[in-house]
Coordinates of C-alpha atoms in Angstrom, one line a residue:
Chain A
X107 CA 103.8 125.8 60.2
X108 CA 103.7 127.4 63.3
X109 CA 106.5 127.7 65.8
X110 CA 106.6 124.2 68.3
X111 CA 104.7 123.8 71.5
X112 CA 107.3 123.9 74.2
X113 CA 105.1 122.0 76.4
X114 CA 105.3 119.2 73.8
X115 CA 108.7 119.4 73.0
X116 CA 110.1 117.1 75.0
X117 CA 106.8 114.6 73.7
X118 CA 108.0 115.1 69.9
X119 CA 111.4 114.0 70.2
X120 CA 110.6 111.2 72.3
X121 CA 108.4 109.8 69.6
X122 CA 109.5 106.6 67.1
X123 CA 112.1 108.5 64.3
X124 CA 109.5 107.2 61.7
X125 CA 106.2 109.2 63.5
X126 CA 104.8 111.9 61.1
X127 CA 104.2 114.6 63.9
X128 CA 108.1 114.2 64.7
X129 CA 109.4 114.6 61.4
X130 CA 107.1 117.8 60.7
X131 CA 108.2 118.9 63.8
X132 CA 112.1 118.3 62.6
X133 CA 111.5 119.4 59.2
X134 CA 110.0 123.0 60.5
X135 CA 113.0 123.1 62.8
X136 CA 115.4 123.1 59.9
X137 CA 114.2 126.4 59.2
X138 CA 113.9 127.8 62.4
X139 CA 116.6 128.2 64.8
X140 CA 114.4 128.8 67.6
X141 CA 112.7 125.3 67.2
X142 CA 115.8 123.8 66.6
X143 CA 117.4 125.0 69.8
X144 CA 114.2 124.0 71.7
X145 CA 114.3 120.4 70.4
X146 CA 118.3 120.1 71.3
X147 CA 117.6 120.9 75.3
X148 CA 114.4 118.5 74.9
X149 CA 117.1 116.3 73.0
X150 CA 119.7 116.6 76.4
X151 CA 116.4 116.0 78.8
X152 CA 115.3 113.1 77.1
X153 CA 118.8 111.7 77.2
X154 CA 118.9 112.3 80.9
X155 CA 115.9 110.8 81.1
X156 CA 117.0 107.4 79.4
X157 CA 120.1 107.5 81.6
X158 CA 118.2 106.4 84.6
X159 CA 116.7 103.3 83.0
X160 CA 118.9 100.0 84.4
X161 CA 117.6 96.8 84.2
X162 CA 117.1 95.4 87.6
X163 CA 119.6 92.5 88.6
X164 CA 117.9 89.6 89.8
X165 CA 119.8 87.5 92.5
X166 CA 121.1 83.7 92.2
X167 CA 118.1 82.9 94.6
X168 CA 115.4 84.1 92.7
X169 CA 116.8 82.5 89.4
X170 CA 116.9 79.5 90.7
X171 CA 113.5 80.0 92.3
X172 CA 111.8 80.9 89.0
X173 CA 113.7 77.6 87.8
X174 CA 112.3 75.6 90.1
X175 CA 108.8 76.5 90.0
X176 CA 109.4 76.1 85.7
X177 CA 110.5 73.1 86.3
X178 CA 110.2 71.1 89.2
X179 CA 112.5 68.3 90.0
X180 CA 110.9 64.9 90.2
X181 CA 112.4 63.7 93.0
X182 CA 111.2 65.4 95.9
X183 CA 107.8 64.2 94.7
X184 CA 108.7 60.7 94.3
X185 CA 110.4 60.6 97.6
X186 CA 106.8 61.7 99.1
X187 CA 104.9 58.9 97.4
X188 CA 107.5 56.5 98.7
X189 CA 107.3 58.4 101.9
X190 CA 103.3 57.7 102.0
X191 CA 103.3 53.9 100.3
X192 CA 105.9 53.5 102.7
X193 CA 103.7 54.3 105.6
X194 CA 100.3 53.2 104.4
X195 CA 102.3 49.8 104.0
X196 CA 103.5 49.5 107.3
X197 CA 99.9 50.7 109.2
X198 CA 98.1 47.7 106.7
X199 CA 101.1 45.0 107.6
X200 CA 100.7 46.1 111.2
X201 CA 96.8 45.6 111.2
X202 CA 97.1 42.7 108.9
X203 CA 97.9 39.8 111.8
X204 CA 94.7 41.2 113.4
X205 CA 90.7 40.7 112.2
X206 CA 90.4 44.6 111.9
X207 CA 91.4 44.1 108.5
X208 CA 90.9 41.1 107.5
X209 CA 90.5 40.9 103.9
X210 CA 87.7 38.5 103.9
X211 CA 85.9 41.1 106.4
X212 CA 86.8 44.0 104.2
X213 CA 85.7 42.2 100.9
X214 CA 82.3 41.9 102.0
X215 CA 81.5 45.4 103.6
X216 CA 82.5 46.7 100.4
X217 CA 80.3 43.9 98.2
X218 CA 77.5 44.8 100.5
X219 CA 78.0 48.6 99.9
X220 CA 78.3 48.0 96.6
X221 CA 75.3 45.8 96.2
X222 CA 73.2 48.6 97.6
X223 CA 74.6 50.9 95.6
X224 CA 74.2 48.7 91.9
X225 CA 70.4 49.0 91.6
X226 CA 70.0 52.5 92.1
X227 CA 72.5 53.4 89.3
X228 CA 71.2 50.7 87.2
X229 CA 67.8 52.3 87.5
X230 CA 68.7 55.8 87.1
X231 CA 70.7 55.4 84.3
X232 CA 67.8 53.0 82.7
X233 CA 65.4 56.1 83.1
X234 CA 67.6 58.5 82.0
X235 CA 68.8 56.1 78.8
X236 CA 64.9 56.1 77.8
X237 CA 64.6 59.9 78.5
X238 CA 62.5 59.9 82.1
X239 CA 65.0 61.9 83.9
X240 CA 68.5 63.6 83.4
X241 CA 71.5 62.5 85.1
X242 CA 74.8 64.4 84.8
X243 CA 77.9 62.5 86.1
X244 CA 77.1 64.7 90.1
X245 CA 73.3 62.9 89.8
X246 CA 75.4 59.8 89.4
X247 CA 77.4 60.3 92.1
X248 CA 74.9 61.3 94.7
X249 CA 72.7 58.3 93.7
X250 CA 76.1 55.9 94.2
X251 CA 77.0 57.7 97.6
X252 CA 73.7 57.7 98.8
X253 CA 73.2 53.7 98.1
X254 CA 76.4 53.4 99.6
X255 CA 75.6 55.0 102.9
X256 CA 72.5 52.9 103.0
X257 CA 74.7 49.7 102.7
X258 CA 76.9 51.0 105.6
X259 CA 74.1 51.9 107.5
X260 CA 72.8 48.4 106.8
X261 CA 76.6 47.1 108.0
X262 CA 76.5 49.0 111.4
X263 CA 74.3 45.9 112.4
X264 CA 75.7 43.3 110.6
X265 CA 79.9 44.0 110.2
X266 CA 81.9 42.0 113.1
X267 CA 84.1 44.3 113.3
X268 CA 82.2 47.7 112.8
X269 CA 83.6 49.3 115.9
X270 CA 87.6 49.0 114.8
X271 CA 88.2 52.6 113.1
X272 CA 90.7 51.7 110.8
X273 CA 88.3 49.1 109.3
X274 CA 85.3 51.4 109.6
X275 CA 87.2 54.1 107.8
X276 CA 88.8 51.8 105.1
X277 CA 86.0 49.4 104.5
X278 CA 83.2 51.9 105.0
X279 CA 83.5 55.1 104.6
X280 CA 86.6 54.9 101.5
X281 CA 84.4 52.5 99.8
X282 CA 81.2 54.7 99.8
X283 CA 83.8 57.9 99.2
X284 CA 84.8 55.4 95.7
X285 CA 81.1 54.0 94.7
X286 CA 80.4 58.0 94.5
X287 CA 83.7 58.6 92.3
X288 CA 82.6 55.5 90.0
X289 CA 78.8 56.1 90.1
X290 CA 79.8 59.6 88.5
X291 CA 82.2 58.0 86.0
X292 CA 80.3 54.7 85.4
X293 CA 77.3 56.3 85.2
X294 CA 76.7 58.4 81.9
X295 CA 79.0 55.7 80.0
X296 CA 75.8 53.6 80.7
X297 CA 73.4 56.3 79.3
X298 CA 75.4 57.0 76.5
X299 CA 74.9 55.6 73.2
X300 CA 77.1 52.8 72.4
X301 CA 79.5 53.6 68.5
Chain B
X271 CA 123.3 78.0 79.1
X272 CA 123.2 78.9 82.8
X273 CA 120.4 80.6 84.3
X274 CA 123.3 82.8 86.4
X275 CA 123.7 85.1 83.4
X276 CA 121.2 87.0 84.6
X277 CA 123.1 88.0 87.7
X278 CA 125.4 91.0 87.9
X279 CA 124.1 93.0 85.1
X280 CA 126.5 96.1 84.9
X281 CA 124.3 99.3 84.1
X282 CA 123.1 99.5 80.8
X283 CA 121.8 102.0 78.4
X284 CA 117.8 102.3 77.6
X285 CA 116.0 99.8 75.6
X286 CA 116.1 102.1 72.2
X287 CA 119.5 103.2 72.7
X288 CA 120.5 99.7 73.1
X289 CA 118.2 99.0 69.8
X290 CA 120.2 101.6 68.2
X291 CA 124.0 100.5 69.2
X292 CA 123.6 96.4 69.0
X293 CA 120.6 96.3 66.5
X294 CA 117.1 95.4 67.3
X295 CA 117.5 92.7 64.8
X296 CA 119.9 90.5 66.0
X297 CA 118.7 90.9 69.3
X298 CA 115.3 90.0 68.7
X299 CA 115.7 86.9 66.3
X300 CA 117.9 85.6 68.9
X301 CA 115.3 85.9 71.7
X302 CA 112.4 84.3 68.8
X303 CA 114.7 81.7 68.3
X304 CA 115.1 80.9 71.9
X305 CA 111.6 81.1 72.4
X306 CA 110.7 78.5 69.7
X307 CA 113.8 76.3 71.1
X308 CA 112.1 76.4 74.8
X309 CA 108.4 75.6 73.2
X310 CA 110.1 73.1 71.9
X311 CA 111.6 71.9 75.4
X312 CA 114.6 72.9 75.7
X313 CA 116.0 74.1 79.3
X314 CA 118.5 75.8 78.7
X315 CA 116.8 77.7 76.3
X316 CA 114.4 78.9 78.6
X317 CA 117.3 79.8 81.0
X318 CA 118.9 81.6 78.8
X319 CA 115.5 83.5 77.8
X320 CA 115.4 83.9 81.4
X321 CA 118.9 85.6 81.5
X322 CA 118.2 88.2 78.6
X323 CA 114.7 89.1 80.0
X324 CA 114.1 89.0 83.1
X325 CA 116.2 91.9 84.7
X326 CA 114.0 94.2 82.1
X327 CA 110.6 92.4 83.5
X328 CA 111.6 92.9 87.1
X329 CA 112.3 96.4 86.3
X330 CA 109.1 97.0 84.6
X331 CA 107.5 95.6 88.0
X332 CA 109.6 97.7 90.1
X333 CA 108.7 101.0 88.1
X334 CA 104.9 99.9 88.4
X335 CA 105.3 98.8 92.1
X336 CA 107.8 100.3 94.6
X337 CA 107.8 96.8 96.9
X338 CA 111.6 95.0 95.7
X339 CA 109.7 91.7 97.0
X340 CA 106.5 92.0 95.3
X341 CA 108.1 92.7 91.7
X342 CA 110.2 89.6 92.4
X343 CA 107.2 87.7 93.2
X344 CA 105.4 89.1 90.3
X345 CA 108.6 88.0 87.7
X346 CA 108.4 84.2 88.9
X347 CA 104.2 84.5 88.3
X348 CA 104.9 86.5 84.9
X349 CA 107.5 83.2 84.0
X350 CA 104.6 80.4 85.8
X351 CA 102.4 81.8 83.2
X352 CA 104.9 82.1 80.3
X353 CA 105.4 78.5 80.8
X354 CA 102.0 77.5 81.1
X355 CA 100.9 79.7 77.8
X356 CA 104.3 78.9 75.9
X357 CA 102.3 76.5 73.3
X358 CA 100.2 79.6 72.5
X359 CA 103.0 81.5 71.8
X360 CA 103.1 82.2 67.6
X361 CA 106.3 81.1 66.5
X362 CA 108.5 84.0 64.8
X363 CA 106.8 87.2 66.8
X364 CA 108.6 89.3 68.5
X365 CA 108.9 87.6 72.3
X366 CA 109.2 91.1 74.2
X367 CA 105.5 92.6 73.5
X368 CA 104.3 88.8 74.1
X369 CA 106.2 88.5 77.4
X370 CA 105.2 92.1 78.6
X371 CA 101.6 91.1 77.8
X372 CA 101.5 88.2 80.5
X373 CA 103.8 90.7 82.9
X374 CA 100.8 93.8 82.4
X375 CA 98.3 91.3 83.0
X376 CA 100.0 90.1 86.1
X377 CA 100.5 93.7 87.5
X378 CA 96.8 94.2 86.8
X379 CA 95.8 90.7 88.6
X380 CA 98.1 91.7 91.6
X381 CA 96.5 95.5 92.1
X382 CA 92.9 94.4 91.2
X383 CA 93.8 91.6 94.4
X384 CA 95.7 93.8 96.2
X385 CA 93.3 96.8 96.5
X386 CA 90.0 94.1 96.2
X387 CA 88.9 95.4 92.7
X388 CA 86.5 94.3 90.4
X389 CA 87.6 92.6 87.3
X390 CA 86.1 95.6 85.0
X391 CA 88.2 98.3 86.9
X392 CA 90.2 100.4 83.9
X393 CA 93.4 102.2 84.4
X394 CA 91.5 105.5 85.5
X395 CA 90.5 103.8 88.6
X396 CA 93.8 102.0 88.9
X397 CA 95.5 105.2 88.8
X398 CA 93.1 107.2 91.6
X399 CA 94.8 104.0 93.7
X400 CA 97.5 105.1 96.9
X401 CA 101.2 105.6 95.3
X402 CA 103.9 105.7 97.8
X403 CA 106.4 106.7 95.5
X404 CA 107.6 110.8 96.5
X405 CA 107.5 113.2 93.6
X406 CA 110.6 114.9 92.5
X407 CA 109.7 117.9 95.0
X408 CA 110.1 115.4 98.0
X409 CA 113.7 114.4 97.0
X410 CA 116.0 116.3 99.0
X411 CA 117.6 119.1 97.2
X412 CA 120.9 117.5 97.2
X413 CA 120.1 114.4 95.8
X414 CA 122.0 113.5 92.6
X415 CA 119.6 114.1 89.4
X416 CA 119.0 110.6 89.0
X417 CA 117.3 110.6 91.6
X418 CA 115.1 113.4 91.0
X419 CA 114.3 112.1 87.5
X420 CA 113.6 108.5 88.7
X421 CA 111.3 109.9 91.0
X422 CA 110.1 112.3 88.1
X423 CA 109.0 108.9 86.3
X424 CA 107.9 107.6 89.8
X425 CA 105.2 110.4 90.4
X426 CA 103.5 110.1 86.9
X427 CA 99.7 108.2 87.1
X428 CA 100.6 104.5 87.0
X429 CA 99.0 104.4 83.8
X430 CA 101.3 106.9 82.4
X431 CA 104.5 105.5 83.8
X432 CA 103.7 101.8 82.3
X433 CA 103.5 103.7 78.7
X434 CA 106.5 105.9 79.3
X435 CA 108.7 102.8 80.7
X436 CA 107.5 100.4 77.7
X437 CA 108.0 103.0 74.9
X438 CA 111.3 104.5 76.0
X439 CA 112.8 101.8 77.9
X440 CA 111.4 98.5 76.4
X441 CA 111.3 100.6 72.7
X442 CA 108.0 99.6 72.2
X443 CA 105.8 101.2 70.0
X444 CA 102.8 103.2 70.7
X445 CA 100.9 100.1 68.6
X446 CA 102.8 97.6 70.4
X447 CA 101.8 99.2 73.7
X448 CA 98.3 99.5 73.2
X449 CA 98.9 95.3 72.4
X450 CA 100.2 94.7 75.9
X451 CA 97.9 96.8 77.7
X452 CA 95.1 96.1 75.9
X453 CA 94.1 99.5 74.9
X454 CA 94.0 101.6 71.6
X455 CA 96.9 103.0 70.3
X456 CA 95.3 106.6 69.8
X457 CA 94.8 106.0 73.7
X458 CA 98.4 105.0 74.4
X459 CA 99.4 108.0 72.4
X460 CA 97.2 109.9 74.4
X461 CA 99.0 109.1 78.0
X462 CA 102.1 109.4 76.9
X463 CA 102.1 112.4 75.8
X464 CA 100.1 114.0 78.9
X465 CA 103.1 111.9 80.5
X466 CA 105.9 113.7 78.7
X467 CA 104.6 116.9 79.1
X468 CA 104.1 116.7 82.7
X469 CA 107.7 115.1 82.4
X470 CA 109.2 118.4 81.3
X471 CA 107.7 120.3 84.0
X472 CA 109.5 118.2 86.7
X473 CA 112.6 117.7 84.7
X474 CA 112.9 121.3 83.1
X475 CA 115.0 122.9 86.6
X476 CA 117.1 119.9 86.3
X477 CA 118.5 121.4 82.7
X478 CA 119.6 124.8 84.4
X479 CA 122.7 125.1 84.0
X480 CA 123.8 125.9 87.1
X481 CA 122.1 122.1 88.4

């Protein structure tokens, strides 16, 4: 074997003790105390250049961040939802004593959205059950939203209360925002073939 | 087990070294059987996983990125992903390579966003990317040689200095490398030894004896 590469000197003894070019590189260096000399400075490099590894400390802060986002306490979120319930609570008992939202009012805005909003789906999902046109659970949910906008459309004459904007919002707009959401869930149960 | 234990760490000697003086053995079937003890939900195994790990993960982002803040944010999305993958994790393999997986990955993510990359960039074009780090020849003379050999490491192509940190720090081998980075092990073998040789270049006036 020839004599070792200086250039890759410091490459062969930072190789795995088990690596084949390492221990022909070691075995010729038994022989030759040229090598052998070359591969004892590359020895003292290498050690200098382990001496500069330190693991980096991490601070109380960011271990307790990490911990946090690992695992979240529950009760910041539960104080939230109390926080919210809380306040939704208070804005419906506040507007309870008036006819704003009066549930009997409220009950039928949303029958009458949903009424508009029935025979459409039934339809589609009858055509798409015998194979005349294909619904995913979005085709279900425009077809719901869009029957449901026609009903508050419809309301705009006939709700005795349509200008009030908390019923308008509640009774109107969440109510054609939910016949989408259950149009699109409702919808391809229907089409699907019962077990 | 408290998740403090990671504080404080006194200096300590490379990742092969350490292999060689506490045993890689012990070592590593106490970090598998932590990792199957948090899979299995346990906190405090997790913190202590935490503890024994993450002071080698931040400094694997702080060799790849020179920003203290950035690697820190990096190590709490390397441990957001750890925990969301940790049912994928295969029960009795070694944890480091799996860990420094989902840490390469998340250096990657960070530069590809960083610089606006496409997701098919490879390490050639990560490493044409701006380094602020200083090579060894723009340390003052009379810093110590720690100094000059950190920034030695510093000044090799990123791709270069993730193989030389994971083989001679983490004690990775080349196979285990190419695992992490997601590249062949003939290719791993490739860069680091371009990376040692340009090593000795830089480091080879440090061994004069009068230094």
């Amino acid at each position: 074997m020839s004599h070792l590469p200086p250039e890759h000197a410091l490459t062969l003894v930072a190789l795995d003790e088990g690596d084949a070019e390492r221990q022909l590189a070691y075995a010729h260096a038994a022989q030759c105390p040229g090598c052998a000399a070359l591969l004892r400075e590359h020895e003292a490099m290498l050690q200098m250049l382990d001496a500069t590894f330190a693991p980096a400390p991490i601070s109380p802060a960011l271990a307790a961040r990490v911990q946090l986002r690992v695992y979240p306490r529950r009760w910041p979120r539960l104080v939230l939802l109390g926080v919210w319930l809380a306040s939704l609570a208070l804005v419906l008992g506040g507007a309870a004593t008036s006819d704003v939202l009066a549930a009997g009012i409220g009950a039928h805005c949303a029958l009458v959205e949903a009424g508009f909003a029935v025979v459409p789906v039934g339809v589609g999902a009858w055509l798409s059950r015998a194979g005349r046109v294909r619904l995913d659970p979005v085709g279900f949910a425009s077809i719901a939203g869009a029957a449901g906008l026609i009903g508050q459309v419809w309301l705009r004459g006939h709700c005795p209360v349509h200008g009030a904007p908390l019923h308008t919002f509640l009774f109107h707009f969440l109510i054609v925002l939910a016949l989408s959401l259950l149009g699109g869930a409702l919808g391809p149960r229907i089409v699907a073939p019962r077990a | 087990v408290d998740i403090a234990l990671a504080h404080g760490h006194a200096r300590m000697r490379p990742g092969r070294a350490l292999r060689e003086v506490v045993g890689s053995v012990g070592q590593a079937t106490d970090e598998r059987a932590l990792m199957a003890a948090y899979v299995d939900g346990d906190q405090a195994a997790f913190s202590a996983l935490f503890a024994a790990t993450a002071p080698r993960l931040l400094a694997f982002f702080q060799r790849a990125l020179p920003d203290r803040a950035l690697a820190e944010d990096l190590l709490q999305r390397t441990f957001e992903r750890v925990h969301a993958a940790r049912h994928r994790y295969e029960r009795g393999a070694p944890v480091r390579p799996w860990l420094f997986t989902i840490a390469a990955h998340v250096r990657v993510d960070e530069l590809r966003r960083r610089y606006r990359l496409a997701s098919t960039v490879d390490d050639t074009e990560l490493d044409a990317l701006p380094d602020r780090a200083p090579g060894p020849d723009e340390v003052p003379d009379q810093a110590d040689r720690d100094a000059r050999v950190r920034a030695a490491i510093d000044a090799l192509p990123a791709s270069q200095r993730v193989v030389v940190h994971l083989h001679r720090f983490e004690g990775l081998t080349f196979g285990e490398i190419g695992a992490v980075l997601g590249a062949k092990e003939g290719a791993v073998r490739i860069r680091a030894f371009r990376a040692y040789a340009t090593l000795r270049d830089a480091l080879a006036p440090l061994m004069e004896p009068d230094r």
